[in-house]
Short mmCIF file of C-alpha atoms in Angstrom, two decimals:
data_model
loop_
_atom_site.label_atom_id
_atom_site.label_comp_id
_atom_site.label_asym_id
_atom_site.label_seq_id
_atom_site.Cartn_x
_atom_site.Cartn_y
_atom_site.Cartn_z
CA MET A 4 -5.91 -2.01 -3.77
CA VAL A 5 -2.58 -0.50 -4.75
CA VAL A 6 -1.51 2.96 -3.44
CA GLU A 7 1.64 4.29 -5.15
CA ASP A 8 2.43 7.84 -6.22
CA ASP A 9 5.04 6.83 -8.80
CA PRO A 10 2.84 6.49 -11.89
CA PHE A 11 5.17 4.05 -13.63
CA LEU A 12 5.69 1.72 -10.68
CA GLY A 13 2.01 1.99 -9.78
CA LEU A 14 0.91 0.79 -13.21
CA LEU A 15 3.49 -2.04 -13.14
CA VAL A 16 2.17 -3.34 -9.78
CA LYS A 17 -1.43 -2.94 -10.92
CA GLU A 18 -0.76 -4.86 -14.13
CA LEU A 19 1.20 -7.49 -12.20
CA PHE A 20 -1.96 -8.41 -10.21
CA GLU A 21 -4.31 -8.08 -13.15
CA ASN A 22 -2.19 -10.45 -15.21
CA ARG A 23 -2.62 -12.96 -12.43
CA GLY A 24 -6.39 -12.64 -12.59
CA TYR A 25 -6.87 -10.25 -9.66
CA GLU A 26 -8.90 -7.03 -9.85
CA ALA A 27 -6.64 -4.16 -8.85
CA THR A 28 -7.49 -0.50 -8.25
CA LEU A 29 -4.70 2.11 -8.21
CA PHE A 30 -4.66 5.29 -6.15
CA LYS A 31 -1.88 7.92 -6.06
CA ASP A 32 -2.42 9.63 -2.69
CA GLY A 33 -3.46 8.53 0.77
CA GLU A 34 -6.59 10.72 1.01
CA ARG A 35 -8.22 9.37 -2.14
CA ALA A 36 -7.05 5.86 -1.28
CA PHE A 37 -8.98 5.86 2.01
CA LYS A 38 -12.17 7.00 0.34
CA GLY A 39 -11.63 4.31 -2.27
CA PHE A 40 -11.00 1.66 0.41
CA CYS A 41 -14.32 2.47 2.06
CA GLU A 42 -16.11 2.11 -1.29
CA ILE A 43 -14.53 -1.01 -2.75
CA GLN A 44 -13.63 -2.92 0.46
CA PRO A 45 -10.52 -4.68 -1.08
CA ASP A 46 -9.22 -8.09 -0.04
CA LEU A 47 -5.68 -6.71 0.41
CA CYS A 48 -3.87 -3.39 0.39
CA VAL A 49 -0.41 -2.64 -1.01
CA LEU A 50 0.63 0.78 0.33
CA ASP A 51 3.66 2.92 -0.40
CA VAL A 52 4.79 4.82 2.70
CA MET A 53 5.93 8.12 1.12
CA LEU A 54 2.59 9.35 -0.32
CA PRO A 55 1.37 12.91 -0.98
CA ILE A 56 -1.36 14.43 1.24
CA LYS A 57 -1.48 11.50 3.59
CA ASP A 58 1.41 9.06 4.10
CA GLY A 59 1.14 5.29 4.04
CA PHE A 60 1.42 4.93 7.83
CA SER A 61 -1.44 7.38 8.45
CA LEU A 62 -3.49 5.68 5.76
CA ALA A 63 -2.94 2.26 7.33
CA GLU A 64 -3.95 3.60 10.74
CA GLU A 65 -7.20 4.87 9.21
CA ILE A 66 -7.86 1.59 7.50
CA ARG A 67 -7.28 -0.26 10.76
CA THR A 68 -10.00 1.86 12.49
CA THR A 69 -12.56 0.53 10.04
CA ASP A 70 -11.14 -2.98 9.30
CA SER A 71 -8.82 -4.80 11.62
CA ASN A 72 -8.48 -7.89 9.35
CA VAL A 73 -7.68 -6.69 5.80
CA PRO A 74 -4.06 -7.60 4.98
CA ILE A 75 -1.68 -4.62 4.56
CA VAL A 76 1.67 -4.83 2.73
CA PHE A 77 3.97 -1.78 2.87
CA LEU A 78 5.88 -1.04 -0.32
CA THR A 79 8.64 1.46 0.38
CA ALA A 80 12.21 2.62 -0.04
CA LYS A 81 12.45 3.25 3.69
CA SER A 82 14.67 0.66 5.44
CA MET A 83 15.35 2.20 8.82
CA THR A 84 14.57 -0.18 11.66
CA GLU A 85 12.20 2.32 13.31
CA ASP A 86 10.09 2.48 10.11
CA VAL A 87 9.90 -1.26 9.83
CA VAL A 88 8.83 -1.58 13.46
CA LYS A 89 6.24 1.21 13.10
CA GLY A 90 4.72 -0.56 10.12
CA PHE A 91 4.21 -3.76 12.05
CA GLN A 92 2.99 -1.89 15.14
CA ILE A 93 0.22 -0.38 13.03
CA GLY A 94 -0.81 -3.85 11.92
CA ALA A 95 1.00 -4.53 8.66
CA ASN A 96 1.22 -8.12 7.42
CA ASP A 97 4.41 -7.68 5.47
CA TYR A 98 6.98 -5.07 4.46
CA VAL A 99 8.65 -5.09 0.99
CA LYS A 100 11.67 -2.79 0.47
CA LYS A 101 12.44 -1.06 -2.83
CA PRO A 102 13.97 -1.93 -5.13
CA PHE A 103 12.18 -5.34 -5.34
CA SER A 104 11.37 -7.90 -7.99
CA MET A 105 7.77 -8.17 -9.15
CA GLU A 106 8.00 -11.90 -8.50
CA GLU A 107 8.92 -11.33 -4.86
CA LEU A 108 5.96 -9.01 -4.32
CA LEU A 109 3.56 -11.43 -5.99
CA VAL A 110 4.77 -14.39 -3.90
CA ARG A 111 4.40 -12.41 -0.68
CA VAL A 112 0.94 -11.19 -1.52
CA GLU A 113 -0.31 -14.61 -2.70
CA SER A 114 1.15 -16.21 0.47
CA ILE A 115 -0.89 -13.82 2.59
CA LEU A 116 -4.04 -14.38 0.53
CA LYS A 117 -3.62 -18.11 0.82
CA ARG A 118 -3.48 -17.88 4.63
CA GLU A 119 -6.52 -15.63 4.64
CA LYS A 120 -8.56 -18.25 2.77
CA GLY A 121 -8.36 -20.43 5.90
CA ILE A 122 -10.86 -18.12 7.57
CA GLY A 123 -14.42 -19.28 7.39
CA LYS A 124 -13.82 -23.02 7.37
CA LEU A 125 -16.42 -25.40 8.75
CA GLU A 126 -16.66 -25.51 12.53
CA SER A 127 -15.49 -29.10 12.59
CA SER A 128 -12.19 -28.10 11.08
CA GLU A 129 -11.56 -25.13 13.41
CA VAL A 130 -8.19 -24.95 15.18
CA SER A 131 -8.41 -23.37 18.64
CA TYR A 132 -6.52 -23.33 21.95
CA GLN A 133 -7.90 -22.71 25.44
CA PHE A 134 -5.79 -21.22 28.21
CA GLY A 135 -7.81 -20.42 31.30
CA ILE A 136 -10.07 -17.45 30.43
CA ILE A 137 -8.39 -16.99 27.05
CA ASP A 138 -9.58 -18.66 23.89
CA PHE A 139 -7.39 -18.43 20.82
CA ASN A 140 -9.19 -19.38 17.60
CA TYR A 141 -6.52 -19.81 14.95
CA THR A 142 -9.03 -20.49 12.13
CA TYR A 143 -10.78 -17.13 12.67
CA GLN A 144 -7.57 -15.37 13.83
CA GLN A 145 -9.14 -14.18 17.01
CA ILE A 146 -8.41 -14.03 20.78
CA SER A 147 -11.39 -13.97 23.06
CA VAL A 148 -11.75 -13.23 26.75
CA GLY A 149 -15.36 -13.71 27.72
CA ASP A 150 -17.40 -11.42 25.45
CA MET A 151 -14.41 -9.43 24.35
CA HIS A 152 -12.81 -10.32 21.00
CA LYS A 153 -9.59 -9.18 19.42
CA SER A 154 -8.74 -9.86 15.76
CA LEU A 155 -5.22 -10.83 14.79
CA THR A 156 -3.26 -10.40 11.59
CA SER A 157 -2.32 -13.60 9.76
CA ARG A 158 1.24 -13.43 10.96
CA GLU A 159 0.24 -12.77 14.55
CA ALA A 160 -2.01 -15.81 14.45
CA ASP A 161 0.72 -17.93 12.79
CA LEU A 162 3.23 -16.93 15.47
CA LEU A 163 0.91 -17.65 18.36
CA LYS A 164 -0.09 -21.01 16.81
CA ILE A 165 3.61 -22.07 16.62
CA LEU A 166 4.05 -21.22 20.37
CA CYS A 167 0.79 -23.01 21.27
CA GLU A 168 1.78 -26.15 19.39
CA GLN A 169 5.05 -26.21 21.43
CA ARG A 170 3.42 -25.22 24.77
CA ASN A 171 5.94 -25.20 27.66
CA GLN A 172 8.74 -26.00 25.20
CA LEU A 173 11.49 -23.75 23.85
CA VAL A 174 10.84 -22.60 20.26
CA ASN A 175 13.99 -21.49 18.45
CA ARG A 176 13.98 -17.84 17.35
CA LYS A 177 15.68 -18.57 14.03
CA LEU A 178 13.17 -21.29 13.29
CA ILE A 179 10.31 -18.81 13.73
CA LEU A 180 11.97 -16.17 11.57
CA VAL A 181 12.69 -18.57 8.74
CA LYS A 182 9.25 -20.10 8.85
CA LEU A 183 7.24 -16.82 9.00
CA TRP A 184 9.56 -14.25 7.45
CA GLY A 185 11.71 -16.35 5.15
CA ASP A 186 15.07 -15.47 6.79
CA ASP A 187 16.56 -14.38 10.12
CA SER A 188 17.79 -10.93 9.04
CA PHE A 189 18.20 -8.12 11.55
CA PHE A 190 15.09 -6.26 10.27
CA ASN A 191 12.94 -9.37 10.49
CA GLY A 192 14.29 -10.00 13.97
CA ARG A 193 13.12 -6.55 15.11
CA SER A 194 9.71 -7.27 13.54
CA LEU A 195 9.47 -10.52 15.50
CA ASP A 196 10.23 -8.58 18.74
CA VAL A 197 7.28 -6.25 18.02
CA PHE A 198 4.96 -9.20 17.37
CA ILE A 199 5.99 -10.89 20.64
CA THR A 200 5.33 -7.64 22.56
CA LYS A 201 1.85 -7.31 20.97
CA LEU A 202 0.96 -10.92 21.80
CA ARG A 203 2.04 -10.48 25.39
CA LYS A 204 -0.29 -7.50 25.74
CA LEU A 205 -3.16 -9.51 24.27
CA LEU A 206 -2.56 -12.47 26.62
CA LYS A 207 -1.97 -10.55 29.84
CA ALA A 208 -5.60 -11.02 30.96
CA GLU A 209 -4.68 -14.62 31.93
CA GLU A 210 -2.03 -14.34 34.68
CA ARG A 211 -1.04 -18.03 34.34
CA LEU A 212 -0.12 -17.60 30.69
CA GLN A 213 3.22 -16.10 29.71
CA ILE A 214 5.53 -15.86 26.72
CA GLN A 215 8.99 -16.19 28.18
CA THR A 216 12.15 -15.00 26.38
CA VAL A 217 15.16 -17.33 26.57
CA ARG A 218 17.96 -14.97 25.77
CA GLY A 219 19.96 -16.01 22.70
CA GLU A 220 17.67 -19.01 22.07
CA GLY A 221 14.02 -18.19 21.54
CA TYR A 222 10.64 -18.19 23.27
CA ARG A 223 8.51 -20.46 25.44
CA LEU A 224 4.73 -20.22 25.93
CA VAL A 225 4.14 -21.28 29.52
CA PHE A 226 0.76 -22.01 31.06
CA ALA A 227 0.47 -23.04 34.73
CA ASP A 228 -2.56 -25.33 34.97
#
């Protein structure tokens, strides 16, 4: 699903995906887009932030109340740090700033879709980590505490997996940024800070499990057995 009020750009993005074999539906305002989302249940949403009637942030928040897993990519001219952070706090998977190349957008979207295909694998191939009362299932992108389950975005799951794989070891901040975001720019660094904060909140149910910040270096996932 593509939501863009600029008719020319909207058609370009729609045709970009259709030419790659995807089915794309275009909406020009946030209100109609949410109704359309509920009807078509898309596999991914590309949302402009500056939309008439209902802006992209509000639309994304509404989408997240009905679907916590569908990938969301913000497409916007906004580049203020606060806007980038807000997008990821809402639950965005990626953030593409205008002007952008169509190839860049396509690569980012297909990268997200490729990660999403990992969901639903056979049980024998599941990747999961147990830390006391917390179970992190990477395959299904989910954190469980007893009967309570919380879905993660693809990038949240990827970040937590990196930390789990290096349990009790320092993971370099730049390495994380390059691996998950493609570069260690200031804006991506602020996004990483938001993701770490969200993961800490999700893991706080287990007192023995902590994500420690090593200033100027990176992070360490520590679990006291």
